[in-house]
mmCIF file of C-alpha atoms in Angstrom:
data_model
loop_
_atom_site.group_PDB
_atom_site.id
_atom_site.type_symbol
_atom_site.label_atom_id
_atom_site.label_comp_id
_atom_site.label_asym_id
_atom_site.label_seq_id
_atom_site.Cartn_x
_atom_site.Cartn_y
_atom_site.Cartn_z
ATOM 1 C CA MET A 1 0.000 0.000 0.000
ATOM 2 C CA PRO A 2 1.842 3.127 -1.147
ATOM 3 C CA CYS A 3 1.656 6.381 0.771
ATOM 4 C CA ILE A 4 0.119 9.337 -1.092
ATOM 5 C CA TYR A 5 2.456 11.695 0.795
ATOM 6 C CA ARG A 6 5.841 9.945 0.322
ATOM 7 C CA ILE A 7 7.418 12.024 -2.432
ATOM 8 C CA ARG A 8 10.819 11.655 -4.022
ATOM 9 C CA ALA A 9 12.501 15.030 -4.550
ATOM 10 C CA ASP A 10 16.134 16.085 -4.795
ATOM 11 C CA GLY A 11 17.299 12.506 -4.272
ATOM 12 C CA ARG A 12 15.481 11.950 -0.991
ATOM 13 C CA PHE A 13 12.000 11.094 0.216
ATOM 14 C CA LEU A 14 10.090 13.939 1.781
ATOM 15 C CA CYS A 15 6.820 13.860 3.668
ATOM 16 C CA GLY A 16 4.265 15.614 1.468
ATOM 17 C CA ALA A 17 2.016 16.140 4.480
ATOM 18 C CA ARG A 18 4.811 18.001 6.288
ATOM 19 C CA PRO A 19 7.106 19.451 3.627
ATOM 20 C CA PRO A 20 10.043 19.943 3.540
ATOM 21 C CA LEU A 21 10.660 17.389 6.303
ATOM 22 C CA THR A 22 12.137 14.055 5.298
ATOM 23 C CA CYS A 23 9.833 11.047 5.377
ATOM 24 C CA SER A 24 10.778 9.163 8.525
ATOM 25 C CA ARG A 25 9.319 7.214 11.389
ATOM 26 C CA SER A 26 9.338 10.202 13.719
ATOM 27 C CA VAL A 27 7.904 12.681 11.200
ATOM 28 C CA CYS A 28 5.075 10.501 9.861
ATOM 29 C CA PRO A 29 1.707 12.042 10.828
ATOM 30 C CA PHE A 30 0.181 8.562 11.011
ATOM 31 C CA GLY A 31 2.598 7.136 13.568
ATOM 32 C CA PRO A 32 5.587 4.790 13.441
ATOM 33 C CA THR A 33 3.598 1.541 13.098
ATOM 34 C CA LEU A 34 1.677 2.706 10.058
ATOM 35 C CA TRP A 35 4.823 4.326 8.630
ATOM 36 C CA GLU A 36 6.492 0.911 8.452
ATOM 37 C CA ARG A 37 3.587 -0.428 6.430
ATOM 38 C CA LEU A 38 3.289 2.620 4.197
ATOM 39 C CA ILE A 39 6.899 2.666 3.025
ATOM 40 C CA LYS A 40 7.038 -1.047 2.171
ATOM 41 C CA HIS A 41 5.540 -0.625 -1.289
ATOM 42 C CA ASP A 42 6.266 2.764 -2.743
ATOM 43 C CA ALA A 43 5.170 4.030 -6.139
ATOM 44 C CA GLN A 44 6.052 7.456 -7.442
ATOM 45 C CA SER A 45 3.846 9.636 -9.612
ATOM 46 C CA GLN A 46 4.864 11.862 -12.511
ATOM 47 C CA THR A 47 2.552 14.598 -11.256
ATOM 48 C CA LEU A 48 1.849 16.103 -7.854
ATOM 49 C CA TRP A 49 -0.931 18.166 -6.362
ATOM 50 C CA MET A 50 -0.060 21.388 -4.582
ATOM 51 C CA MET A 51 -2.628 21.607 -1.816
ATOM 52 C CA PRO A 52 -4.802 23.234 -0.580
ATOM 53 C CA GLU A 53 -4.851 25.345 -3.746
ATOM 54 C CA MET A 54 -5.425 22.121 -5.772
ATOM 55 C CA ARG A 55 -2.871 22.890 -8.467
ATOM 56 C CA ILE A 56 -1.304 20.047 -10.420
ATOM 57 C CA ILE A 57 2.405 20.202 -11.264
ATOM 58 C CA LYS A 58 5.025 17.924 -12.759
ATOM 59 C CA ALA A 59 7.128 16.217 -10.082
ATOM 60 C CA SER A 60 10.283 17.531 -11.784
ATOM 61 C CA GLU A 61 9.028 21.133 -11.370
ATOM 62 C CA LEU A 62 8.683 20.902 -7.582
ATOM 63 C CA ASP A 63 10.452 23.791 -5.856
ATOM 64 C CA LEU A 64 10.435 23.289 -2.104
ATOM 65 C CA GLY A 65 11.682 26.840 -1.548
ATOM 66 C CA LYS A 66 8.464 28.289 -2.963
ATOM 67 C CA LEU A 67 6.073 26.343 -0.733
ATOM 68 C CA GLU A 68 3.771 28.624 1.197
ATOM 69 C CA PRO A 69 2.921 28.072 4.871
ATOM 70 C CA GLY A 70 0.198 25.437 5.233
ATOM 71 C CA ALA A 71 0.876 23.965 1.807
ATOM 72 C CA TYR A 72 1.136 20.232 1.409
ATOM 73 C CA LEU A 73 1.850 17.860 -1.466
ATOM 74 C CA VAL A 74 -0.068 14.808 -2.629
ATOM 75 C CA LYS A 75 0.785 12.295 -5.337
ATOM 76 C CA SER A 76 -1.541 12.182 -8.305
ATOM 77 C CA VAL A 77 -3.348 8.828 -8.536
ATOM 78 C CA SER A 78 -5.675 7.006 -10.917
ATOM 79 C CA LEU A 79 -9.102 5.669 -10.065
ATOM 80 C CA SER A 80 -10.616 2.580 -11.604
ATOM 81 C CA VAL A 81 -13.528 0.206 -11.438
ATOM 82 C CA GLY A 82 -13.128 -2.901 -9.371
ATOM 83 C CA GLY A 83 -9.631 -2.749 -8.044
ATOM 84 C CA ARG A 84 -7.686 -5.726 -6.745
ATOM 85 C CA ARG A 85 -10.616 -8.065 -7.136
ATOM 86 C CA ARG A 86 -12.452 -6.683 -10.130
ATOM 87 C CA CYS A 87 -16.147 -6.354 -9.800
ATOM 88 C CA ARG A 88 -17.839 -8.740 -12.116
ATOM 89 C CA SER A 89 -20.931 -8.722 -14.154
ATOM 90 C CA GLY A 90 -20.732 -12.331 -15.202
ATOM 91 C CA ARG A 91 -23.372 -13.917 -17.367
ATOM 92 C CA ARG A 92 -24.817 -17.226 -16.272
ATOM 93 C CA MET B 1 -30.400 -14.104 -4.395
ATOM 94 C CA SER B 2 -32.174 -12.066 -7.050
ATOM 95 C CA LEU B 3 -32.170 -8.283 -7.305
ATOM 96 C CA ARG B 4 -35.718 -8.347 -5.953
ATOM 97 C CA GLN B 5 -34.572 -10.241 -2.852
ATOM 98 C CA ALA B 6 -31.631 -7.863 -2.430
ATOM 99 C CA LEU B 7 -34.002 -4.897 -2.570
ATOM 100 C CA ASP B 8 -36.242 -6.633 -0.051
ATOM 101 C CA ALA B 9 -33.259 -7.214 2.269
ATOM 102 C CA VAL B 10 -32.477 -3.501 2.330
ATOM 103 C CA ARG B 11 -36.219 -2.670 2.617
ATOM 104 C CA LEU B 12 -36.246 -0.768 -0.634
ATOM 105 C CA LEU B 13 -38.714 -2.954 -2.511
ATOM 106 C CA ASP B 14 -41.922 -1.332 -1.344
ATOM 107 C CA ARG B 15 -40.450 2.094 -0.718
ATOM 108 C CA ALA B 16 -38.997 2.859 -4.116
ATOM 109 C CA GLY B 17 -42.219 3.708 -5.961
ATOM 110 C CA GLY B 18 -41.271 5.231 -9.254
ATOM 111 C CA GLY B 19 -38.678 7.662 -8.028
ATOM 112 C CA GLU B 20 -40.545 10.552 -9.609
ATOM 113 C CA GLY B 21 -38.799 13.859 -8.966
ATOM 114 C CA CYS B 22 -35.491 12.189 -8.040
ATOM 115 C CA ARG B 23 -32.329 13.265 -9.809
ATOM 116 C CA VAL B 24 -29.445 10.798 -9.808
ATOM 117 C CA ALA B 25 -26.035 11.381 -11.369
ATOM 118 C CA ILE B 26 -23.704 8.509 -12.189
ATOM 119 C CA ILE B 27 -19.967 8.876 -12.714
ATOM 120 C CA ASP B 28 -18.876 5.705 -14.465
ATOM 121 C CA THR B 29 -17.515 4.027 -17.586
ATOM 122 C CA GLY B 30 -20.579 4.647 -19.728
ATOM 123 C CA SER B 31 -24.284 4.124 -20.041
ATOM 124 C CA ALA B 32 -26.692 1.406 -21.127
ATOM 125 C CA GLU B 33 -28.261 1.961 -24.504
ATOM 126 C CA ASP B 34 -31.636 0.620 -23.395
ATOM 127 C CA ALA B 35 -32.111 2.863 -20.339
ATOM 128 C CA PRO B 36 -33.006 6.553 -20.544
ATOM 129 C CA LEU B 37 -30.709 9.458 -19.670
ATOM 130 C CA LYS B 38 -31.836 12.992 -18.913
ATOM 131 C CA GLY B 39 -28.388 14.419 -19.607
ATOM 132 C CA HIS B 40 -24.811 13.361 -20.045
ATOM 133 C CA VAL B 41 -21.233 14.565 -20.295
ATOM 134 C CA ASN B 42 -18.658 12.418 -22.037
ATOM 135 C CA LEU B 43 -15.052 12.947 -20.912
ATOM 136 C CA THR B 44 -13.593 10.168 -23.036
ATOM 137 C CA GLY B 45 -13.997 11.311 -26.642
ATOM 138 C CA LYS B 46 -15.520 7.910 -27.446
ATOM 139 C CA SER B 47 -19.111 6.690 -27.625
ATOM 140 C CA LEU B 48 -21.232 7.193 -24.515
ATOM 141 C CA ALA B 49 -22.065 3.477 -24.454
ATOM 142 C CA ASP B 50 -20.191 1.402 -21.906
ATOM 143 C CA THR B 51 -17.542 -1.030 -23.114
ATOM 144 C CA GLU B 52 -16.384 -2.168 -19.662
ATOM 145 C CA ALA B 53 -19.591 -4.022 -18.620
ATOM 146 C CA HIS B 54 -19.685 -1.806 -15.550
ATOM 147 C CA GLY B 55 -21.368 1.583 -16.000
ATOM 148 C CA GLU B 56 -24.147 0.089 -18.102
ATOM 149 C CA TYR B 57 -25.167 -2.183 -15.220
ATOM 150 C CA VAL B 58 -24.996 0.617 -12.681
ATOM 151 C CA HIS B 59 -27.211 2.658 -15.022
ATOM 152 C CA ARG B 60 -29.661 -0.217 -15.556
ATOM 153 C CA LEU B 61 -29.818 -0.968 -11.844
ATOM 154 C CA ILE B 62 -30.698 2.585 -10.902
ATOM 155 C CA HIS B 63 -33.246 2.773 -13.719
ATOM 156 C CA LYS B 64 -34.743 -0.539 -12.600
ATOM 157 C CA ILE B 65 -35.065 0.630 -8.980
ATOM 158 C CA LEU B 66 -36.186 4.191 -9.824
ATOM 159 C CA PRO B 67 -37.823 4.007 -13.286
ATOM 160 C CA GLU B 68 -39.245 7.548 -13.071
ATOM 161 C CA ALA B 69 -36.053 9.210 -11.832
ATOM 162 C CA GLU B 70 -34.039 11.616 -13.947
ATOM 163 C CA ILE B 71 -30.678 9.943 -14.517
ATOM 164 C CA TYR B 72 -27.571 11.834 -15.594
ATOM 165 C CA MET B 73 -24.292 10.264 -16.641
ATOM 166 C CA VAL B 74 -20.711 11.488 -16.688
ATOM 167 C CA LYS B 75 -18.642 9.016 -18.682
ATOM 168 C CA VAL B 76 -14.982 8.744 -17.684
ATOM 169 C CA PRO B 77 -12.240 6.461 -18.981
ATOM 170 C CA ASN B 78 -11.064 3.438 -16.994
ATOM 171 C CA PRO B 79 -8.625 3.964 -15.339
ATOM 172 C CA VAL B 80 -9.228 7.661 -14.878
ATOM 173 C CA PRO B 81 -6.599 10.179 -13.700
ATOM 174 C CA ASP B 82 -7.676 12.074 -10.604
ATOM 175 C CA TYR B 83 -7.804 15.466 -12.355
ATOM 176 C CA VAL B 84 -10.289 14.075 -14.919
ATOM 177 C CA PHE B 85 -12.317 12.574 -12.097
ATOM 178 C CA ILE B 86 -12.486 15.959 -10.363
ATOM 179 C CA THR B 87 -13.801 17.434 -13.622
ATOM 180 C CA ALA B 88 -16.415 14.663 -13.680
ATOM 181 C CA MET B 89 -17.568 15.549 -10.156
ATOM 182 C CA HIS B 90 -17.696 19.212 -11.144
ATOM 183 C CA GLU B 91 -19.896 18.364 -14.137
ATOM 184 C CA ALA B 92 -22.166 16.185 -11.993
ATOM 185 C CA MET B 93 -22.611 19.010 -9.478
ATOM 186 C CA LYS B 94 -24.090 21.286 -12.192
ATOM 187 C CA TRP B 95 -27.231 19.115 -12.392
ATOM 188 C CA ARG B 96 -27.736 19.462 -8.624
ATOM 189 C CA PRO B 97 -28.682 15.780 -8.295
ATOM 190 C CA HIS B 98 -30.153 14.375 -5.103
ATOM 191 C CA ALA B 99 -27.523 11.636 -5.131
ATOM 192 C CA VAL B 100 -24.341 10.874 -7.044
ATOM 193 C CA ASN B 101 -23.324 7.255 -7.606
ATOM 194 C CA ILE B 102 -19.558 6.700 -7.739
ATOM 195 C CA SER B 103 -18.699 3.034 -8.255
ATOM 196 C CA MET B 104 -15.039 3.840 -8.949
ATOM 197 C CA GLY B 105 -12.140 4.598 -6.686
ATOM 198 C CA SER B 106 -8.573 3.970 -5.691
ATOM 199 C CA GLU B 107 -7.442 1.497 -3.066
ATOM 200 C CA ILE B 108 -4.717 3.744 -1.698
ATOM 201 C CA ALA B 109 -5.660 4.727 1.828
ATOM 202 C CA THR B 110 -5.837 8.453 2.482
ATOM 203 C CA ASP B 111 -6.737 10.741 5.338
ATOM 204 C CA GLY B 112 -9.270 12.646 3.234
ATOM 205 C CA GLY B 113 -6.675 15.288 2.349
ATOM 206 C CA ASP B 114 -6.210 14.215 -1.269
ATOM 207 C CA PRO B 115 -7.828 16.361 -3.986
ATOM 208 C CA VAL B 116 -10.464 13.784 -5.009
ATOM 209 C CA SER B 117 -11.677 13.389 -1.428
ATOM 210 C CA ILE B 118 -11.679 17.138 -0.876
ATOM 211 C CA TYR B 119 -13.741 17.694 -4.017
ATOM 212 C CA ALA B 120 -16.102 14.873 -2.984
ATOM 213 C CA ASP B 121 -16.663 16.748 0.288
ATOM 214 C CA ARG B 122 -17.463 19.861 -1.720
ATOM 215 C CA LEU B 123 -19.933 17.903 -3.865
ATOM 216 C CA ALA B 124 -21.497 16.494 -0.691
ATOM 217 C CA ALA B 125 -22.759 19.952 0.197
ATOM 218 C CA VAL B 126 -25.069 19.713 -2.841
ATOM 219 C CA SER B 127 -25.802 15.986 -3.203
ATOM 220 C CA VAL B 128 -25.478 12.783 -1.251
ATOM 221 C CA VAL B 129 -22.207 11.347 -2.577
ATOM 222 C CA VAL B 130 -22.469 7.556 -2.501
ATOM 223 C CA CYS B 131 -19.141 5.801 -3.157
ATOM 224 C CA ALA B 132 -18.208 2.151 -3.511
ATOM 225 C CA ALA B 133 -15.791 1.222 -0.715
ATOM 226 C CA GLY B 134 -13.761 -0.949 -3.111
ATOM 227 C CA ASN B 135 -12.895 -4.627 -3.470
ATOM 228 C CA GLY B 136 -9.565 -4.595 -1.628
ATOM 229 C CA GLY B 137 -10.620 -6.584 1.423
ATOM 230 C CA PRO B 138 -9.989 -8.287 3.735
ATOM 231 C CA ARG B 139 -6.842 -6.145 3.864
ATOM 232 C CA PRO B 140 -7.289 -3.315 6.372
ATOM 233 C CA LEU B 141 -6.797 0.283 5.182
ATOM 234 C CA SER B 142 -8.047 -0.653 1.707
ATOM 235 C CA VAL B 143 -10.723 2.040 1.385
ATOM 236 C CA GLY B 144 -9.349 4.707 -0.966
ATOM 237 C CA SER B 145 -10.551 8.002 -2.301
ATOM 238 C CA PRO B 146 -13.234 9.216 -2.799
ATOM 239 C CA ALA B 147 -14.792 6.737 -0.332
ATOM 240 C CA CYS B 148 -12.243 7.938 2.275
ATOM 241 C CA SER B 149 -13.638 11.455 2.244
ATOM 242 C CA ARG B 150 -15.331 12.740 5.349
ATOM 243 C CA GLU B 151 -18.721 13.594 3.855
ATOM 244 C CA SER B 152 -19.253 10.801 1.324
ATOM 245 C CA LEU B 153 -21.223 7.668 2.133
ATOM 246 C CA ALA B 154 -18.875 4.714 1.609
ATOM 247 C CA VAL B 155 -20.784 1.532 0.807
ATOM 248 C CA GLY B 156 -19.250 -1.863 1.510
ATOM 249 C CA ALA B 157 -20.749 -5.209 0.607
ATOM 250 C CA VAL B 158 -22.360 -8.202 2.263
ATOM 251 C CA ASN B 159 -22.809 -11.561 0.588
ATOM 252 C CA LEU B 160 -26.049 -13.374 -0.166
ATOM 253 C CA ARG B 161 -26.320 -14.598 3.436
ATOM 254 C CA LEU B 162 -26.009 -10.966 4.559
ATOM 255 C CA ARG B 163 -22.602 -11.644 6.111
ATOM 256 C CA PRO B 164 -19.552 -9.448 5.329
ATOM 257 C CA TRP B 165 -18.270 -10.099 1.806
ATOM 258 C CA SER B 166 -14.626 -11.033 2.210
ATOM 259 C CA SER B 167 -13.337 -8.794 -0.611
ATOM 260 C CA SER B 168 -15.187 -5.688 0.517
ATOM 261 C CA SER B 169 -12.613 -3.019 1.382
ATOM 262 C CA ARG B 170 -12.005 -2.318 5.041
ATOM 263 C CA GLY B 171 -11.132 0.706 7.047
ATOM 264 C CA PRO B 172 -9.909 2.554 8.902
ATOM 265 C CA THR B 173 -8.796 5.587 6.931
ATOM 266 C CA LEU B 174 -5.220 6.793 7.377
ATOM 267 C CA ASP B 175 -6.346 9.242 10.044
ATOM 268 C CA GLY B 176 -8.252 6.532 11.921
ATOM 269 C CA ARG B 177 -11.863 7.176 10.891
ATOM 270 C CA PHE B 178 -14.210 4.208 10.502
ATOM 271 C CA LYS B 179 -15.035 3.212 6.923
ATOM 272 C CA PRO B 180 -17.158 1.949 5.186
ATOM 273 C CA ASP B 181 -20.236 3.748 6.481
ATOM 274 C CA ILE B 182 -22.846 1.117 5.596
ATOM 275 C CA VAL B 183 -23.096 -2.107 3.588
ATOM 276 C CA ALA B 184 -25.522 -3.447 0.978
ATOM 277 C CA PRO B 185 -25.861 -6.851 -0.738
ATOM 278 C CA THR B 186 -23.675 -7.940 -3.633
ATOM 279 C CA GLY B 187 -23.517 -11.066 -5.782
ATOM 280 C CA TYR B 188 -27.234 -10.975 -6.593
ATOM 281 C CA PHE B 189 -28.685 -12.090 -9.920
ATOM 282 C CA PHE B 190 -30.019 -9.431 -12.283
ATOM 283 C CA GLU B 191 -32.736 -11.532 -13.939
ATOM 284 C CA GLU B 192 -33.536 -9.327 -16.914
ATOM 285 C CA PHE B 193 -29.981 -9.517 -18.193
ATOM 286 C CA GLU B 194 -29.145 -12.960 -16.801
ATOM 287 C CA THR B 195 -26.155 -11.501 -15.047
ATOM 288 C CA ARG B 196 -24.720 -11.924 -11.588
ATOM 289 C CA LEU B 197 -23.351 -8.651 -10.273
ATOM 290 C CA THR B 198 -20.488 -8.906 -7.818
ATOM 291 C CA GLY B 199 -18.494 -6.202 -6.090
ATOM 292 C CA THR B 200 -19.105 -3.104 -4.026
ATOM 293 C CA SER B 201 -19.755 -1.292 -7.332
ATOM 294 C CA PHE B 202 -23.103 -3.040 -7.505
ATOM 295 C CA SER B 203 -24.031 -2.727 -3.843
ATOM 296 C CA THR B 204 -23.593 1.048 -4.150
ATOM 297 C CA PRO B 205 -26.559 1.705 -6.530
ATOM 298 C CA LEU B 206 -28.941 0.287 -3.902
ATOM 299 C CA ALA B 207 -27.718 2.890 -1.419
ATOM 300 C CA THR B 208 -27.774 5.591 -4.109
ATOM 301 C CA ALA B 209 -31.430 4.879 -4.858
ATOM 302 C CA ALA B 210 -32.288 5.049 -1.159
ATOM 303 C CA ALA B 211 -30.298 8.280 -0.752
ATOM 304 C CA ALA B 212 -31.979 9.874 -3.775
ATOM 305 C CA LEU B 213 -35.450 8.990 -2.515
ATOM 306 C CA ALA B 214 -34.692 10.337 0.954
ATOM 307 C CA ALA B 215 -32.994 13.483 -0.381
ATOM 308 C CA SER B 216 -35.923 14.232 -2.692
ATOM 309 C CA LEU B 217 -38.085 14.426 0.446
ATOM 310 C CA LEU B 218 -35.533 16.248 2.580
ATOM 311 C CA PRO B 219 -32.878 18.001 0.473
ATOM 312 C CA ARG B 220 -30.155 18.118 3.121
ATOM 313 C CA PRO B 221 -27.408 15.784 1.879
ATOM 314 C CA ARG B 222 -25.324 15.611 5.058
ATOM 315 C CA LEU B 223 -28.392 14.833 7.142
ATOM 316 C CA ILE B 224 -29.442 12.128 4.689
ATOM 317 C CA LYS B 225 -26.026 10.501 4.977
ATOM 318 C CA ARG B 226 -26.411 10.487 8.749
ATOM 319 C CA LEU B 227 -29.941 9.073 8.518
ATOM 320 C CA LEU B 228 -28.742 6.233 6.286
ATOM 321 C CA GLN B 229 -26.046 5.420 8.839
ATOM 322 C CA LEU B 230 -28.260 5.667 11.903
ATOM 323 C CA THR B 231 -31.082 3.557 10.488
ATOM 324 C CA ALA B 232 -28.764 0.765 9.266
ATOM 325 C CA GLN B 233 -29.441 -2.695 10.651
ATOM 326 C CA PRO B 234 -26.628 -4.102 12.819
ATOM 327 C CA ILE B 235 -24.747 -7.079 11.390
ATOM 328 C CA GLN B 236 -23.129 -9.724 13.543
ATOM 329 C CA VAL B 237 -19.423 -9.886 12.716
ATOM 330 C CA SER B 238 -17.471 -12.798 14.160
ATOM 331 C CA LEU B 239 -14.247 -11.410 15.556
ATOM 332 C CA VAL B 240 -11.076 -13.280 16.419
ATOM 333 C CA ASN B 241 -11.527 -15.819 19.171
ATOM 334 C CA LEU B 242 -9.346 -14.416 21.923
ATOM 335 C CA ALA B 243 -9.225 -17.743 23.771
ATOM 336 C CA PHE B 244 -6.003 -18.548 21.934
ATOM 337 C CA ILE B 245 -4.015 -16.228 24.191
ATOM 338 C CA ARG B 246 -4.399 -18.662 27.094
ATOM 339 C CA GLY B 247 -1.159 -20.440 27.698
ATOM 340 C CA VAL B 248 0.955 -17.901 25.829
ATOM 341 C CA GLN B 249 4.547 -17.939 27.085
ATOM 342 C CA PRO B 250 5.377 -14.833 29.171
ATOM 343 C CA THR B 251 8.159 -13.918 26.744
ATOM 344 C CA ALA B 252 5.684 -13.848 23.843
ATOM 345 C CA ARG B 253 3.131 -11.694 25.656
ATOM 346 C CA PRO B 254 4.452 -8.295 24.477
ATOM 347 C CA ALA B 255 4.181 -9.416 20.849
ATOM 348 C CA VAL B 256 0.688 -10.851 21.422
ATOM 349 C CA ASN B 257 -0.388 -7.650 23.174
ATOM 350 C CA LYS B 258 0.891 -5.585 20.242
ATOM 351 C CA LEU B 259 -1.010 -7.824 17.832
ATOM 352 C CA LEU B 260 -4.198 -7.526 19.860
ATOM 353 C CA ARG B 261 -3.930 -3.746 20.026
ATOM 354 C CA ALA B 262 -3.724 -3.684 16.222
ATOM 355 C CA LEU B 263 -6.672 -6.063 15.988
ATOM 356 C CA MET B 264 -8.769 -3.788 18.192
ATOM 357 C CA VAL B 265 -8.643 -1.225 15.396
ATOM 358 C CA THR B 266 -8.514 -3.288 12.224
ATOM 359 C CA ALA B 267 -11.039 -5.916 13.331
ATOM 360 C CA ASP B 268 -13.475 -3.390 14.720
ATOM 361 C CA PRO B 269 -16.832 -4.256 13.107
ATOM 362 C CA ARG B 270 -17.246 -0.616 12.089
ATOM 363 C CA ASN B 271 -14.207 -1.007 9.836
ATOM 364 C CA ILE B 272 -15.816 -4.005 8.135
ATOM 365 C CA VAL B 273 -19.543 -3.267 7.888
ATOM 366 C CA GLY B 274 -19.767 0.308 9.119
ATOM 367 C CA MET B 275 -23.045 0.996 10.908
ATOM 368 C CA GLY B 276 -24.639 -2.080 9.309
ATOM 369 C CA LEU B 277 -26.921 -3.125 6.481
ATOM 370 C CA LEU B 278 -28.691 -0.382 4.554
ATOM 371 C CA ASN B 279 -32.267 0.048 5.776
ATOM 372 C CA ALA B 280 -33.816 2.181 3.075
ATOM 373 C CA GLY B 281 -37.349 1.897 4.418
ATOM 374 C CA ASP B 282 -36.551 3.435 7.792
ATOM 375 C CA ALA B 283 -34.240 6.089 6.312
ATOM 376 C CA ILE B 284 -36.914 7.268 3.869
ATOM 377 C CA LYS B 285 -39.538 7.194 6.614
ATOM 378 C CA GLU B 286 -37.346 9.316 8.895
ATOM 379 C CA ALA B 287 -36.608 11.743 6.049
ATOM 380 C CA SER B 288 -40.314 12.182 5.325
ATOM 381 C CA GLN B 289 -40.996 12.833 9.014
ATOM 382 C CA LEU B 290 -38.233 15.429 9.194
ATOM 383 C CA ALA B 291 -39.274 17.110 5.941
ATOM 384 C CA PRO B 292 -40.949 20.492 6.445
ATOM 385 C CA ARG B 293 -44.731 20.362 6.028
ATOM 386 C CA SER B 294 -46.013 22.550 3.224
#
């Protein structure tokens, strides 16, 4: 289960919920136990959301120096039907 | 179990009527050609008809339950990037529907701070946003956005014996909130099309129909969500038999205690079936009683 806030920038992982802090056990807003689970399977996104203004940017364009107070970063994700076990509409 | 029996289980069979005056928006992979649409927006650049055998059944189900309702469709590709999905929600909001059916989602747990969840909360000020919890169970933390949002109604699934469906996504959310909110049957047989519909995608339209009926009587979406939760019928969930801890070696007790503390959260029935099985009859009755008299 990837974390929507674990973002790779400038050769390190930062916590998108608490930028520019580095993603670590002690920084994780969800606690050390969940942190261990969240970092096991990471997947990076080409695009990021600058929140709360809801602006989408390319991950390569991220400039941590320009982040305003209260801003946070979220990975862009895709939504789909079904998921791990696809919902079925099977004919008899 | 047939669709008729599923509707009877959630007490929607005699309550549905025709659904006259109800507006329902569907965000999905397309529409059925043999069911009417009042309006549509196509975000794919292809035909409005569904090619995924998903949206067409959601459309048919809602039309079958509420034949007189005005149904609107926003067609999105599958998979859909989140920024396109936000556009879809924005388009759906323009019709000011009583309920929006979203049988799509991600399985990445969030705390409701992601853009899709935030926009779903915004949409929930206008309509009851009914989202499929997902099919990522029994893994905990498998409810993703937009079902993770604070104001949407996340619908999980129960099987034909009205017991938790094992693949129905489970909470909690990343910030510890209980999800799903309620459950509805899945795996029922849709007689007219000789099709068995499995997944939380097809339990969600039952809740959407109930939400639309209730919201057409009392147009206060957040209150309707609460009514649907509070009137749900409790479901017995068998939890882990704790008798196994007897005889545990003293050295292993810290590990067992840690495991049990985790189980207290992840095996909480509210993270499996929410407040229980949808009870449309009581929710609609309560909504009509709370509706202002003209």
